[in-house]
Amino acid sequence: MAQGRGSACQATKSTITLLLCLLVCLETIDAATYTVGGSNGWTFNTAAWPKGRRFRAGDVLVFNYNATIHNVVAVNRGGYTGCTTPSGAKVYTSGKDKVKLAKGLNFFICNTAGHCESGMKIAVNAM
Ligand SMILES: *[C@@H]1O[C@H](CO)[C@@H](O)[C@H](O)[C@H]1NC(C)=O
Ligand SMILES: [Cu+2]
């Protein structure tokens, strides 16, 4: 009798452990979404925003901004460093763009004249 109850308890424990593991695993697999610049959105002096955050390939960056004056351009390292737009670069203009991160470094700038130079640029390293 006591043994039977013990087994039932063990089974419950196992089930709980399994469910917890499943939750943790799902959370790991599930991509995160980040709003670039937080409540300020995508604007000047955003270059430091990625600092201290951990990103994974497949995570999604949301760029919220005033599309009348800003945009989002996916650039390479040279474009990020020199605030230039490589030919063929993908340009987002909706004002609420969602961009999925690729593994490795992802660079974005606003290519309105002078904006990237004013810190409207980010480099995000996705693991
Ligand atoms: C967007 O920027 C333009 C130009 O500065 C401005 O006229 C407009 O009011 C801004 N829109 C919003 C929603 O802030
Ligand atoms: Cu801009």
PDB file of C-alpha atoms and ligand atoms in Angstrom:
ATOM      1  CA  MET A   1       0.000   0.000   0.000  1.00  0.00           C
ATOM      2  CA  ALA A   2       2.686   2.399   1.135  1.00  0.00           C
ATOM      3  CA  GLN A   3       4.785   1.265  -1.760  1.00  0.00           C
ATOM      4  CA  GLY A   4       1.931   1.904  -4.162  1.00  0.00           C
ATOM      5  CA  ARG A   5       1.518   5.422  -2.859  1.00  0.00           C
ATOM      6  CA  GLY A   6       5.269   5.954  -3.142  1.00  0.00           C
ATOM      7  CA  SER A   7       5.217   4.961  -6.795  1.00  0.00           C
ATOM      8  CA  ALA A   8       2.333   7.301  -7.514  1.00  0.00           C
ATOM      9  CA  CYS A   9       4.270  10.094  -5.842  1.00  0.00           C
ATOM     10  CA  GLN A  10       7.343   9.221  -7.890  1.00  0.00           C
ATOM     11  CA  ALA A  11       5.302   9.245 -11.073  1.00  0.00           C
ATOM     12  CA  THR A  12       3.883  12.675 -10.219  1.00  0.00           C
ATOM     13  CA  LYS A  13       7.378  13.962  -9.507  1.00  0.00           C
ATOM     14  CA  SER A  14       8.585  12.635 -12.847  1.00  0.00           C
ATOM     15  CA  THR A  15       5.692  14.240 -14.655  1.00  0.00           C
ATOM     16  CA  ILE A  16       6.357  17.587 -12.991  1.00  0.00           C
ATOM     17  CA  THR A  17      10.058  17.337 -13.819  1.00  0.00           C
ATOM     18  CA  LEU A  18       9.204  16.525 -17.410  1.00  0.00           C
ATOM     19  CA  LEU A  19       6.807  19.468 -17.683  1.00  0.00           C
ATOM     20  CA  LEU A  20       9.350  21.861 -16.166  1.00  0.00           C
ATOM     21  CA  CYS A  21      12.009  20.625 -18.554  1.00  0.00           C
ATOM     22  CA  LEU A  22       9.612  21.027 -21.449  1.00  0.00           C
ATOM     23  CA  LEU A  23       8.894  24.637 -20.436  1.00  0.00           C
ATOM     24  CA  VAL A  24      12.602  25.433 -20.147  1.00  0.00           C
ATOM     25  CA  CYS A  25      13.310  23.760 -23.473  1.00  0.00           C
ATOM     26  CA  LEU A  26      10.483  25.583 -25.238  1.00  0.00           C
ATOM     27  CA  GLU A  27      11.688  28.889 -23.826  1.00  0.00           C
ATOM     28  CA  THR A  28      15.147  28.167 -25.197  1.00  0.00           C
ATOM     29  CA  ILE A  29      13.813  27.327 -28.635  1.00  0.00           C
ATOM     30  CA  ASP A  30      11.341  30.197 -28.695  1.00  0.00           C
ATOM     31  CA  ALA A  31      12.809  33.327 -30.298  1.00  0.00           C
ATOM     32  CA  ALA A  32      12.835  36.532 -28.286  1.00  0.00           C
ATOM     33  CA  THR A  33      11.624  39.893 -29.542  1.00  0.00           C
ATOM     34  CA  TYR A  34      13.472  43.089 -28.658  1.00  0.00           C
ATOM     35  CA  THR A  35      12.321  46.656 -29.219  1.00  0.00           C
ATOM     36  CA  VAL A  36      15.384  48.556 -30.361  1.00  0.00           C
ATOM     37  CA  GLY A  37      16.051  51.544 -28.108  1.00  0.00           C
ATOM     38  CA  GLY A  38      13.335  50.520 -25.668  1.00  0.00           C
ATOM     39  CA  SER A  39      10.613  53.113 -25.164  1.00  0.00           C
ATOM     40  CA  ASN A  40      12.631  55.736 -27.089  1.00  0.00           C
ATOM     41  CA  GLY A  41      12.516  53.538 -30.144  1.00  0.00           C
ATOM     42  CA  TRP A  42      14.937  53.664 -33.055  1.00  0.00           C
ATOM     43  CA  THR A  43      16.466  57.120 -32.859  1.00  0.00           C
ATOM     44  CA  PHE A  44      19.733  59.008 -32.249  1.00  0.00           C
ATOM     45  CA  ASN A  45      22.276  57.667 -29.732  1.00  0.00           C
ATOM     46  CA  THR A  46      21.052  54.105 -29.918  1.00  0.00           C
ATOM     47  CA  ALA A  47      24.511  52.637 -30.622  1.00  0.00           C
ATOM     48  CA  ALA A  48      24.977  51.511 -27.003  1.00  0.00           C
ATOM     49  CA  TRP A  49      21.557  49.856 -26.735  1.00  0.00           C
ATOM     50  CA  PRO A  50      22.775  46.296 -27.571  1.00  0.00           C
ATOM     51  CA  LYS A  51      25.380  46.425 -24.754  1.00  0.00           C
ATOM     52  CA  GLY A  52      24.721  43.903 -22.017  1.00  0.00           C
ATOM     53  CA  ARG A  53      21.993  42.138 -23.974  1.00  0.00           C
ATOM     54  CA  ARG A  54      22.328  38.625 -25.277  1.00  0.00           C
ATOM     55  CA  PHE A  55      20.891  37.856 -28.667  1.00  0.00           C
ATOM     56  CA  ARG A  56      20.376  34.588 -30.464  1.00  0.00           C
ATOM     57  CA  ALA A  57      19.995  33.844 -34.140  1.00  0.00           C
ATOM     58  CA  GLY A  58      16.281  33.966 -34.933  1.00  0.00           C
ATOM     59  CA  ASP A  59      15.512  36.636 -32.346  1.00  0.00           C
ATOM     60  CA  VAL A  60      13.507  39.513 -33.747  1.00  0.00           C
ATOM     61  CA  LEU A  61      14.393  43.198 -33.528  1.00  0.00           C
ATOM     62  CA  VAL A  62      11.498  45.641 -33.694  1.00  0.00           C
ATOM     63  CA  PHE A  63      12.410  49.087 -34.997  1.00  0.00           C
ATOM     64  CA  ASN A  64       9.802  51.693 -34.050  1.00  0.00           C
ATOM     65  CA  TYR A  65      10.451  55.132 -35.547  1.00  0.00           C
ATOM     66  CA  ASN A  66       9.022  58.085 -37.415  1.00  0.00           C
ATOM     67  CA  ALA A  67       9.201  56.900 -41.032  1.00  0.00           C
ATOM     68  CA  THR A  68       9.003  60.486 -42.321  1.00  0.00           C
ATOM     69  CA  ILE A  69      12.543  61.150 -41.170  1.00  0.00           C
ATOM     70  CA  HIS A  70      14.132  57.765 -40.434  1.00  0.00           C
ATOM     71  CA  ASN A  71      14.646  54.322 -41.948  1.00  0.00           C
ATOM     72  CA  VAL A  72      16.492  51.107 -41.165  1.00  0.00           C
ATOM     73  CA  VAL A  73      19.221  49.844 -43.458  1.00  0.00           C
ATOM     74  CA  ALA A  74      20.854  46.453 -42.982  1.00  0.00           C
ATOM     75  CA  VAL A  75      24.514  47.062 -43.687  1.00  0.00           C
ATOM     76  CA  ASN A  76      27.878  45.331 -43.380  1.00  0.00           C
ATOM     77  CA  ARG A  77      30.646  46.215 -40.940  1.00  0.00           C
ATOM     78  CA  GLY A  78      32.027  48.872 -43.293  1.00  0.00           C
ATOM     79  CA  GLY A  79      28.597  50.462 -43.588  1.00  0.00           C
ATOM     80  CA  TYR A  80      28.246  50.503 -39.826  1.00  0.00           C
ATOM     81  CA  THR A  81      31.690  51.934 -39.160  1.00  0.00           C
ATOM     82  CA  GLY A  82      31.693  54.481 -41.969  1.00  0.00           C
ATOM     83  CA  CYS A  83      27.954  55.244 -42.009  1.00  0.00           C
ATOM     84  CA  THR A  84      27.646  54.283 -45.646  1.00  0.00           C
ATOM     85  CA  THR A  85      25.016  52.247 -47.480  1.00  0.00           C
ATOM     86  CA  PRO A  86      26.405  49.369 -49.524  1.00  0.00           C
ATOM     87  CA  SER A  87      24.751  48.942 -52.917  1.00  0.00           C
ATOM     88  CA  GLY A  88      21.911  46.455 -52.726  1.00  0.00           C
ATOM     89  CA  ALA A  89      21.469  46.951 -48.981  1.00  0.00           C
ATOM     90  CA  LYS A  90      18.023  46.077 -47.646  1.00  0.00           C
ATOM     91  CA  VAL A  91      16.151  49.215 -46.618  1.00  0.00           C
ATOM     92  CA  TYR A  92      13.152  49.106 -44.271  1.00  0.00           C
ATOM     93  CA  THR A  93      10.775  52.058 -44.224  1.00  0.00           C
ATOM     94  CA  SER A  94       7.549  51.006 -42.480  1.00  0.00           C
ATOM     95  CA  GLY A  95       8.254  52.749 -39.174  1.00  0.00           C
ATOM     96  CA  LYS A  96       7.624  49.504 -37.301  1.00  0.00           C
ATOM     97  CA  ASP A  97       9.916  47.007 -38.932  1.00  0.00           C
ATOM     98  CA  LYS A  98      10.564  43.529 -37.625  1.00  0.00           C
ATOM     99  CA  VAL A  99      13.923  42.074 -38.562  1.00  0.00           C
ATOM    100  CA  LYS A 100      15.074  38.562 -37.742  1.00  0.00           C
ATOM    101  CA  LEU A 101      18.687  38.260 -36.601  1.00  0.00           C
ATOM    102  CA  ALA A 102      21.114  36.047 -38.452  1.00  0.00           C
ATOM    103  CA  LYS A 103      23.862  34.213 -36.575  1.00  0.00           C
ATOM    104  CA  GLY A 104      26.856  36.469 -36.028  1.00  0.00           C
ATOM    105  CA  LEU A 105      27.071  40.217 -36.396  1.00  0.00           C
ATOM    106  CA  ASN A 106      24.074  42.168 -37.678  1.00  0.00           C
ATOM    107  CA  PHE A 107      24.571  45.851 -38.474  1.00  0.00           C
ATOM    108  CA  PHE A 108      21.843  48.450 -38.930  1.00  0.00           C
ATOM    109  CA  ILE A 109      21.970  52.174 -39.590  1.00  0.00           C
ATOM    110  CA  CYS A 110      19.542  54.951 -40.451  1.00  0.00           C
ATOM    111  CA  ASN A 111      20.848  56.430 -43.674  1.00  0.00           C
ATOM    112  CA  THR A 112      19.151  59.822 -43.459  1.00  0.00           C
ATOM    113  CA  ALA A 113      22.050  62.297 -43.779  1.00  0.00           C
ATOM    114  CA  GLY A 114      23.862  62.705 -40.476  1.00  0.00           C
ATOM    115  CA  HIS A 115      21.718  60.298 -38.446  1.00  0.00           C
ATOM    116  CA  CYS A 116      24.093  57.343 -38.359  1.00  0.00           C
ATOM    117  CA  GLU A 117      26.873  59.759 -37.401  1.00  0.00           C
ATOM    118  CA  SER A 118      24.642  60.830 -34.492  1.00  0.00           C
ATOM    119  CA  GLY A 119      24.521  57.287 -33.177  1.00  0.00           C
ATOM    120  CA  MET A 120      21.520  55.996 -35.107  1.00  0.00           C
ATOM    121  CA  LYS A 121      23.317  52.708 -35.683  1.00  0.00           C
ATOM    122  CA  ILE A 122      23.555  49.358 -33.943  1.00  0.00           C
ATOM    123  CA  ALA A 123      25.764  46.308 -34.125  1.00  0.00           C
ATOM    124  CA  VAL A 124      24.119  43.179 -32.723  1.00  0.00           C
ATOM    125  CA  ASN A 125      25.955  39.913 -32.227  1.00  0.00           C
ATOM    126  CA  ALA A 126      23.594  36.927 -32.317  1.00  0.00           C
ATOM    127  CA  MET A 127      24.837  33.637 -30.873  1.00  0.00           C
TER     128      MET A 127
HETATM  129  C1  LIG B   1       7.508  62.759 -37.904  1.00  0.00           C
HETATM  130  O1  LIG B   1       8.467  63.697 -38.296  1.00  0.00           O
HETATM  131  C2  LIG B   1       7.907  64.753 -39.055  1.00  0.00           C
HETATM  132  C3  LIG B   1       9.068  65.636 -39.532  1.00  0.00           C
HETATM  133  O2  LIG B   1       9.839  66.071 -38.453  1.00  0.00           O
HETATM  134  C4  LIG B   1       6.922  65.501 -38.196  1.00  0.00           C
HETATM  135  O3  LIG B   1       6.347  66.550 -38.943  1.00  0.00           O
HETATM  136  C5  LIG B   1       5.848  64.553 -37.715  1.00  0.00           C
HETATM  137  O4  LIG B   1       5.001  65.210 -36.827  1.00  0.00           O
HETATM  138  C6  LIG B   1       6.478  63.366 -37.023  1.00  0.00           C
HETATM  139  N1  LIG B   1       5.438  62.385 -36.729  1.00  0.00           N
HETATM  140  C7  LIG B   1       5.334  61.845 -35.541  1.00  0.00           C
HETATM  141  C8  LIG B   1       4.264  60.824 -35.402  1.00  0.00           C
HETATM  142  O5  LIG B   1       6.044  62.149 -34.589  1.00  0.00           O
HETATM  143 CU    CU B   2      17.236  58.627 -38.859  1.00  0.00          CU
END
